[in-house]
Short mmCIF file of C-alpha atoms and ligand atoms in Angstrom, two decimals:
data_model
loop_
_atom_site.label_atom_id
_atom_site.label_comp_id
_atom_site.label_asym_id
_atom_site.label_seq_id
_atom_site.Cartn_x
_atom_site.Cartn_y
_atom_site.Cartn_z
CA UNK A 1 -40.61 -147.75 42.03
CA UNK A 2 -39.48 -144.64 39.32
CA UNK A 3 -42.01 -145.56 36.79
CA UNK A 4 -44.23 -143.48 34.55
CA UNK A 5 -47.86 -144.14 35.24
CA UNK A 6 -49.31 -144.85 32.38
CA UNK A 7 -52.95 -143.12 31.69
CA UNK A 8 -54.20 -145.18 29.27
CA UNK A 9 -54.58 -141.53 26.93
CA UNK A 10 -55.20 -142.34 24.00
CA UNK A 11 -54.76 -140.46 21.08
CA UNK A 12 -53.41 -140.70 17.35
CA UNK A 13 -49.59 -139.48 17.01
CA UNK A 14 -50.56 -137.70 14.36
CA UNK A 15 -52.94 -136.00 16.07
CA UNK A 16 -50.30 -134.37 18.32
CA UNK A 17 -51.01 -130.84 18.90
CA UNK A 18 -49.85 -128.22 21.21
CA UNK A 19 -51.91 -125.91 22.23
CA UNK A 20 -50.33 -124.09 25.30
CA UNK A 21 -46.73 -122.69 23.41
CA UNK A 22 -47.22 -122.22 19.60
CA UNK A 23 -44.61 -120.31 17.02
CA UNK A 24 -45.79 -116.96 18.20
CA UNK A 25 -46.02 -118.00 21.90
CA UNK A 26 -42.34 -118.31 22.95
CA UNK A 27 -42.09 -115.80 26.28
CA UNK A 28 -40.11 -112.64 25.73
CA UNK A 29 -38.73 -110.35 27.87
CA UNK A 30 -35.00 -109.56 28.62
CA UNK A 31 -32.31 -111.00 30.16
CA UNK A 32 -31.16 -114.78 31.99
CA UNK A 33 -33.24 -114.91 34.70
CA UNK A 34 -36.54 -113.43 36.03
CA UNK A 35 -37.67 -112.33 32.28
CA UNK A 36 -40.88 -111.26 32.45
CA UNK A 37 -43.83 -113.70 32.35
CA UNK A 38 -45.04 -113.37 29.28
CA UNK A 39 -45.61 -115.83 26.01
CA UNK A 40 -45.63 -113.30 23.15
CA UNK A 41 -43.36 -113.70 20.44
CA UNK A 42 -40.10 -111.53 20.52
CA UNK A 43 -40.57 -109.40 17.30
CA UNK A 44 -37.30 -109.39 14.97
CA UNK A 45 -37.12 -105.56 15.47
CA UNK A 46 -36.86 -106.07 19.59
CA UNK A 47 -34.49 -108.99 19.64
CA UNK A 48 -30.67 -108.16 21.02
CA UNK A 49 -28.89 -107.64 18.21
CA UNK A 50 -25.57 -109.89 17.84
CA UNK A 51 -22.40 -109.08 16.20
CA UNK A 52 -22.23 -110.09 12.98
CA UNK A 53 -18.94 -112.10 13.42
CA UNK A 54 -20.71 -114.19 15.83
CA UNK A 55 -22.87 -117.37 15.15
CA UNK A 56 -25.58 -115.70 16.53
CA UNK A 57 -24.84 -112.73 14.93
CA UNK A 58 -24.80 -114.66 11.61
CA UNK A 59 -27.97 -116.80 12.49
CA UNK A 60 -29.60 -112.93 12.81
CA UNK A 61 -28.27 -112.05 9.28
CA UNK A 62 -29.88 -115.21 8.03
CA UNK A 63 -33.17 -114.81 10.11
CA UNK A 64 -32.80 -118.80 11.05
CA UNK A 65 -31.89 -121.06 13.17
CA UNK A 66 -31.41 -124.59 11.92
CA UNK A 67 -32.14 -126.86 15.06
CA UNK A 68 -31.29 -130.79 15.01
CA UNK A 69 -34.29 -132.50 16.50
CA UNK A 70 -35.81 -136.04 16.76
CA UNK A 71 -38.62 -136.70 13.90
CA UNK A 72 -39.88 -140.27 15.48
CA UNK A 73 -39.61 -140.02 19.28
CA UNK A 74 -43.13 -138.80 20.58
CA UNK A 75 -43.65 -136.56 23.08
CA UNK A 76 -39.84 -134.84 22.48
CA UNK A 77 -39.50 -134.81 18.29
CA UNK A 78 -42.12 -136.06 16.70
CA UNK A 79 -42.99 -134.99 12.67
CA UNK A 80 -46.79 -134.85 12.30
CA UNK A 81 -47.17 -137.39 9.42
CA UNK A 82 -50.44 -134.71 8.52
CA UNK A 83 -49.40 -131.15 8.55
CA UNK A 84 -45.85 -132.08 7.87
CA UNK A 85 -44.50 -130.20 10.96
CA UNK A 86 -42.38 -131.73 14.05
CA UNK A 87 -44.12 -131.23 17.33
CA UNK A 88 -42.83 -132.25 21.20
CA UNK A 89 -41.17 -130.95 24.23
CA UNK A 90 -37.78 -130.19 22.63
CA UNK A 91 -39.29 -128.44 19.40
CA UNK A 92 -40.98 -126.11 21.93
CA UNK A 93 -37.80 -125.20 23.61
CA UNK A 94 -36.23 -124.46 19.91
CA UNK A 95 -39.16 -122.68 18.94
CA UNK A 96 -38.60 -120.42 21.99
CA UNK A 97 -34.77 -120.37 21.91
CA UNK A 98 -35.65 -118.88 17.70
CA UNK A 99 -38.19 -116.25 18.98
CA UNK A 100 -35.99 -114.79 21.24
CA UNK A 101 -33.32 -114.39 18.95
CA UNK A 102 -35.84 -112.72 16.79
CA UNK A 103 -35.20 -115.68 13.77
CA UNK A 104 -37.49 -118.65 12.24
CA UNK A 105 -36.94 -122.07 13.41
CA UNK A 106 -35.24 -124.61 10.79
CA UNK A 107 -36.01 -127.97 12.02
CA UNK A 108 -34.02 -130.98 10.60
CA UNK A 109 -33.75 -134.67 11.66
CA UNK A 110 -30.97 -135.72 13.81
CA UNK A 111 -30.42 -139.05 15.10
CA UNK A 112 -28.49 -140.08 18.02
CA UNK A 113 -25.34 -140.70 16.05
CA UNK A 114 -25.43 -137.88 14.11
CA UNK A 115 -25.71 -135.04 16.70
CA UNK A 116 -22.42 -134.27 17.70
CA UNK A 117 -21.35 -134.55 13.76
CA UNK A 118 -23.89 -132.20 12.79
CA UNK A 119 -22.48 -129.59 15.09
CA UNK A 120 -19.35 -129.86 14.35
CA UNK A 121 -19.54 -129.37 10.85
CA UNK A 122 -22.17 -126.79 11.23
CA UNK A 123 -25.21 -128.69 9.62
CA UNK A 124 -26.84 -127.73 12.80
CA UNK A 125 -26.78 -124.11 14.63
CA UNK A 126 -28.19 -126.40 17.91
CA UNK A 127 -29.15 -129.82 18.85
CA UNK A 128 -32.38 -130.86 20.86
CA UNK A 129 -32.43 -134.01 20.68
CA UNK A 130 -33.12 -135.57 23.58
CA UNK A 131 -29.48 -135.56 24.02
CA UNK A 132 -27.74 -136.53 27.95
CA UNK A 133 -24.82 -134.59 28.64
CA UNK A 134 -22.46 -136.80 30.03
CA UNK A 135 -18.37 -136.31 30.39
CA UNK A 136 -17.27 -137.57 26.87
CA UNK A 137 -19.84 -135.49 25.14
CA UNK A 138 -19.11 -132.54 27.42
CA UNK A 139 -14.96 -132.88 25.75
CA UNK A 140 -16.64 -132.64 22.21
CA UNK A 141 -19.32 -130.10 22.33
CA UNK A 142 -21.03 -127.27 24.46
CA UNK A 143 -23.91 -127.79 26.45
CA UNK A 144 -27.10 -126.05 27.75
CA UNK A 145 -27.79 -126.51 31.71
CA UNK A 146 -30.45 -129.37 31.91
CA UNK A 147 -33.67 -128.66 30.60
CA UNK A 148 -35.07 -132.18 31.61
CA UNK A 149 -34.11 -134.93 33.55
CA UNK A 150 -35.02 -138.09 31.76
CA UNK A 151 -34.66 -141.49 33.32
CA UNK A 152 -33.77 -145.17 31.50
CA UNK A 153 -36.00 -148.01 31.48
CA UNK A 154 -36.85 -151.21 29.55
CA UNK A 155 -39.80 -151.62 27.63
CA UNK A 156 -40.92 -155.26 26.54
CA UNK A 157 -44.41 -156.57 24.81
CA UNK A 158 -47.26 -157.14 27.54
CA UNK A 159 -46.73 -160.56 27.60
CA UNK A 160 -43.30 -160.76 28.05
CA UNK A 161 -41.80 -162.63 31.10
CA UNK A 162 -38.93 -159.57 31.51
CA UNK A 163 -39.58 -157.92 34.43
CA UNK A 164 -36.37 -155.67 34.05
CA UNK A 165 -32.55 -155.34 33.76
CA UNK A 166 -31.37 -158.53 35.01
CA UNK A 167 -33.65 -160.59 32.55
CA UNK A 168 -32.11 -158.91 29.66
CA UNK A 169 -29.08 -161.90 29.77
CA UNK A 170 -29.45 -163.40 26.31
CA UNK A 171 -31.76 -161.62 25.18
CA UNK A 172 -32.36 -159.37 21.87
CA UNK A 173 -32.11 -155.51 23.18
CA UNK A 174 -32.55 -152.97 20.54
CA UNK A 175 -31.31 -149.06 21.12
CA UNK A 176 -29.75 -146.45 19.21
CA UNK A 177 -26.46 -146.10 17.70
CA UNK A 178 -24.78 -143.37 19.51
CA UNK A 179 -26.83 -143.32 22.47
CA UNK A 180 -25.93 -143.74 26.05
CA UNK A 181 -27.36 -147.13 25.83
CA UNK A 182 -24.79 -148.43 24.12
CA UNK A 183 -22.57 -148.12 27.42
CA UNK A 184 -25.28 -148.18 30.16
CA UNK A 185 -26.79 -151.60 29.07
CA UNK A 186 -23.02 -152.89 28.45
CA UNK A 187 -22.41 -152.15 32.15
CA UNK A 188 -25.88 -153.43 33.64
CA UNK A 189 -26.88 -155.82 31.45
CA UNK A 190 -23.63 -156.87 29.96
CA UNK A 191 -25.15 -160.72 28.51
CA UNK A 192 -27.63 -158.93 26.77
CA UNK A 193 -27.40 -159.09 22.94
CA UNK A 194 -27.64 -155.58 21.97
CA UNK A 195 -29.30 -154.28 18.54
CA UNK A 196 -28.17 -151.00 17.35
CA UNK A 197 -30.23 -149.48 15.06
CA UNK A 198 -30.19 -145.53 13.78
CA UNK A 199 -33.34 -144.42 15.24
CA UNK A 200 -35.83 -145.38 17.85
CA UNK A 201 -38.81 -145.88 15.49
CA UNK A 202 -37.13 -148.94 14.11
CA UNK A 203 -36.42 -150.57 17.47
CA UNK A 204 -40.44 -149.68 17.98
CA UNK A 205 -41.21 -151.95 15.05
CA UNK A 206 -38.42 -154.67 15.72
CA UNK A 207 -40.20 -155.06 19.96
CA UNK A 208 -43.64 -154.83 17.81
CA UNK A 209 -43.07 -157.97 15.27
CA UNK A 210 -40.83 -159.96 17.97
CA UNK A 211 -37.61 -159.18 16.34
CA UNK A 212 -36.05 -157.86 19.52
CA UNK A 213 -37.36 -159.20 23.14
CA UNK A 214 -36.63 -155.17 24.30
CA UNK A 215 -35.69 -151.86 24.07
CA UNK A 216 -33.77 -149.59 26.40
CA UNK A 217 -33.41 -145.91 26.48
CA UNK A 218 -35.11 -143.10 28.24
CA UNK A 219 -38.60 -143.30 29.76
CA UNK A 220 -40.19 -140.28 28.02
CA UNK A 221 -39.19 -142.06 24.22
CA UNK A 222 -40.76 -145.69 25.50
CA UNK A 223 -43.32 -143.22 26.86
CA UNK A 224 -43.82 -142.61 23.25
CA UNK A 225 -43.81 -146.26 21.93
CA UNK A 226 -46.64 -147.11 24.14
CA UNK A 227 -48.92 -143.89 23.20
CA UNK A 228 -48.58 -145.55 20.08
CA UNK A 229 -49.04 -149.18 21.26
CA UNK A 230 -50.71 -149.91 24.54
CA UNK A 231 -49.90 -153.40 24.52
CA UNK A 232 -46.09 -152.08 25.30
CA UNK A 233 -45.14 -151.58 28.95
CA UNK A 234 -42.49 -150.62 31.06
CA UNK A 235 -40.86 -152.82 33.33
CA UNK A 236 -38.40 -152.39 36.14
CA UNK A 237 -36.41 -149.76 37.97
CA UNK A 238 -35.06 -146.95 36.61
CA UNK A 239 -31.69 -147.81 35.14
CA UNK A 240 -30.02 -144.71 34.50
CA UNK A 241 -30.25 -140.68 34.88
CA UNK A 242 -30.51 -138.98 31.51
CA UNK A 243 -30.06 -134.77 32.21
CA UNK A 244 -30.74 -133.56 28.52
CA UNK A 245 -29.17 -130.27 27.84
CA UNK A 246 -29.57 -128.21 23.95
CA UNK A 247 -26.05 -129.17 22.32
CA UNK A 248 -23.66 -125.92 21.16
CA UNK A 249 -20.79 -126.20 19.21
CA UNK A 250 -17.68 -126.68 20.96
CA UNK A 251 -16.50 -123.06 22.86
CA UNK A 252 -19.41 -121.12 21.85
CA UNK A 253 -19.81 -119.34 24.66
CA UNK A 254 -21.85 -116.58 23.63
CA UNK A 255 -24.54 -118.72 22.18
CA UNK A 256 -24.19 -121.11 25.75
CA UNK A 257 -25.29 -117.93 27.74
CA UNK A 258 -28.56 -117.32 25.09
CA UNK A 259 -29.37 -119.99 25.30
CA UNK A 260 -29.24 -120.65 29.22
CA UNK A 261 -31.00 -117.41 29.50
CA UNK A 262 -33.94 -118.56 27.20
CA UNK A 263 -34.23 -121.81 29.60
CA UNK A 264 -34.39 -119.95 32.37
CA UNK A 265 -36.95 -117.38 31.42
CA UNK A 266 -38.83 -121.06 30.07
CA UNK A 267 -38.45 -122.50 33.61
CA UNK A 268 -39.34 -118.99 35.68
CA UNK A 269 -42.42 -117.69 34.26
CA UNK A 270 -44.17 -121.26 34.27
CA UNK A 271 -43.87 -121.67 30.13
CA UNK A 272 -41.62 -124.87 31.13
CA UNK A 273 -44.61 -126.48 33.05
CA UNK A 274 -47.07 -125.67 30.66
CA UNK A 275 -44.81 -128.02 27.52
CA UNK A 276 -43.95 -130.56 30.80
CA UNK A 277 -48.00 -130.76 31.13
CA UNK A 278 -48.60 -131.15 27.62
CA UNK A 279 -46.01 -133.20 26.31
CA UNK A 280 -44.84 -135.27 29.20
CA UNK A 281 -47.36 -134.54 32.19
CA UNK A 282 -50.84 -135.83 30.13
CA UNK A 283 -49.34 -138.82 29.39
CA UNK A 284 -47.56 -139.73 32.51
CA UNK A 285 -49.83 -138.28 35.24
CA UNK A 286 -46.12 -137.16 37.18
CA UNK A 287 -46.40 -134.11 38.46
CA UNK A 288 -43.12 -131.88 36.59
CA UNK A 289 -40.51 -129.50 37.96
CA UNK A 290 -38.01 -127.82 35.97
CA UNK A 291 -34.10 -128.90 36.83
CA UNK A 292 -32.32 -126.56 38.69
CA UNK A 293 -28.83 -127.95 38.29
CA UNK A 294 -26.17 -127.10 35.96
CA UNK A 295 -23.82 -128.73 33.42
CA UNK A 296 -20.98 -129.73 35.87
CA UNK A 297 -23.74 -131.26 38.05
CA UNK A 298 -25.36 -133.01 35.10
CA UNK A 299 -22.06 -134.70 34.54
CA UNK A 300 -22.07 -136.22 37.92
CA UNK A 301 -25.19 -137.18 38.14
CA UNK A 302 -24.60 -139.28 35.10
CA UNK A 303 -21.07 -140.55 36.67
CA UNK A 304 -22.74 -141.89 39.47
CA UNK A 305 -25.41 -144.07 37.01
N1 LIG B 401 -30.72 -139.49 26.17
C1 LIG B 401 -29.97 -140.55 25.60
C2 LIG B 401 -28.85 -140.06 24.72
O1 LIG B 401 -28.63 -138.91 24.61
C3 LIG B 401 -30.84 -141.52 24.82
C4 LIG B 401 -31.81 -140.87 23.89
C5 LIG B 401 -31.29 -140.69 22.50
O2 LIG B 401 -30.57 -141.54 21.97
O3 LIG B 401 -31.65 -139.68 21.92
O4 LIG B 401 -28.13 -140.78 24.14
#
């Protein structure tokens, strides 16, 4: 069985804290791949300079990047309810995608539904937000090559009697609006009465008080649900494959390339493993390996779900 082991780690959400890849920690070094292995900051002065009638030129100008992120889905976007700032996997891959271009990281909320919106009308410079790529979102906006390979699963209260997909018939499933839930639970567990809600935290409280019988979505957010509440668990097979790739605004090639070539210095010089180990690995005791396929590949892989 695909399952995440779960460790039993305790720990307060709001105690989240990365140590391994902090603001001035994202690698430097030049180039796509084989950038040196190193995990000091990229000082403005150093960074490639962009034309200034490109978005990255004009992200330069403005000395930020605005990046769309989760701000209640533990390990990936999660905003520390203490120091105020959003922590996870994904906010670690912004922060190093923003040192390399020699810029701060903006980081504002966006929910499933809104992250192709956002894009387009250029609230966002770039989405990570746990986001698949799959074939429809591939016609509306650009894509990263995988940075993670997430997988779904159903989560249900300890002493539920679900034991996974096929017991969803009739029953209450909560996910999020604009997620690839919405389709993969229509097509394999079509009798299930689906809840959509905007964001994940609320289907965490609707499984916690019995509102909903489950939730569905990827493993490392219900991951998340149980580091909060260990009377959660995952149940079942995997359901689907979730490749998540950093969302570009349609065509922008340039800013594709960057950031493919930040990824790839991420996944070559072992800064990758080190946010897998601390933001994914602790929790789930899975060894991690960076994805090595591209966006083309993604899209099959999520054909064939
Ligand atoms: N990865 C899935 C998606 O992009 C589910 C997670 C989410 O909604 O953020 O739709």
């Amino acid at each position: 069985m695909q399952g995440l082991r779960w460790l039993g780690v305790a720990l307060t959400v709001g105690a989240l804290a990365f140590a391994g890849c902090g603001d001035d920690e994202a690698p430097s070094g030049s180039g796509a791949a084989g950038g040196e292995a190193t995990t000091e900051a990229t000082p403005a002065a150093t960074a490639e300079k962009f034309a200034a009638d490109t978005s990255l030129g004009a992200i330069q100008a403005k000395g930020e990047i605005t990046i769309g992120v989760k701000f209640d889905v533990p390990p990936f976007g999660i905003k520390n309810p203490q120091s105020g700032e959003v922590e996870g996997f994904d906010i670690e891959m912004g922060k190093a995608v923003a040192a390399k271009l020699g810029v701060e990281p903006k980081f504002i909320e966006a929910i499933s539904d809104n992250r192709i919106p956002f894009l387009e009308d250029g609230t966002a410079d770039l989405i990570l937000s746990t986001m698949t790529i799959n074939e429809e979102r591939v016609g509306q906006i650009n894509f990263s090559d995988p940075y993670f390979i997430a997988r779904g699963r159903v989560l249900v209260p300890g002493d539920s009697d679900i034991t996974g997909v096929a017991d969803l018939a009739g029953k209450n499933v909560c996910t999020a609006l604009g997620s690839t839930y919405e389709a993969n639970l229509k097509k394999q567990a079509p009798e299930a009465k689906l809840k959509l809600v905007d964001s994940y935290s609320e289907c965490f409280e609707l499984v916690q008080n019995g509102a909903v019988d489950a939730v569905s979505t990827d493993d490392v957010i219900l991951t998340g649900m149980i580091i909060q509440d260990e009377t959660l668990k995952l149940v079942g097979d995997q359901l689907t494959q979730e490749p998540y790739g950093a969302g570009i605004k349609k065509d922008d090639q340039e800013m594709t390339d960057f950031v493919n070539g930040v990824f790839t210095e991420l996944k070559d010089n072992g800064t990758w493993l080190k946010v897998y180990d601390e933001w994914v690995g602790k929790y789930t005791g899975e060894p991690g390996e960076p994805p090595t396929i591209g966006v083309d590949e993604a899209v099959e892989l999520v054909k064939n779900n």
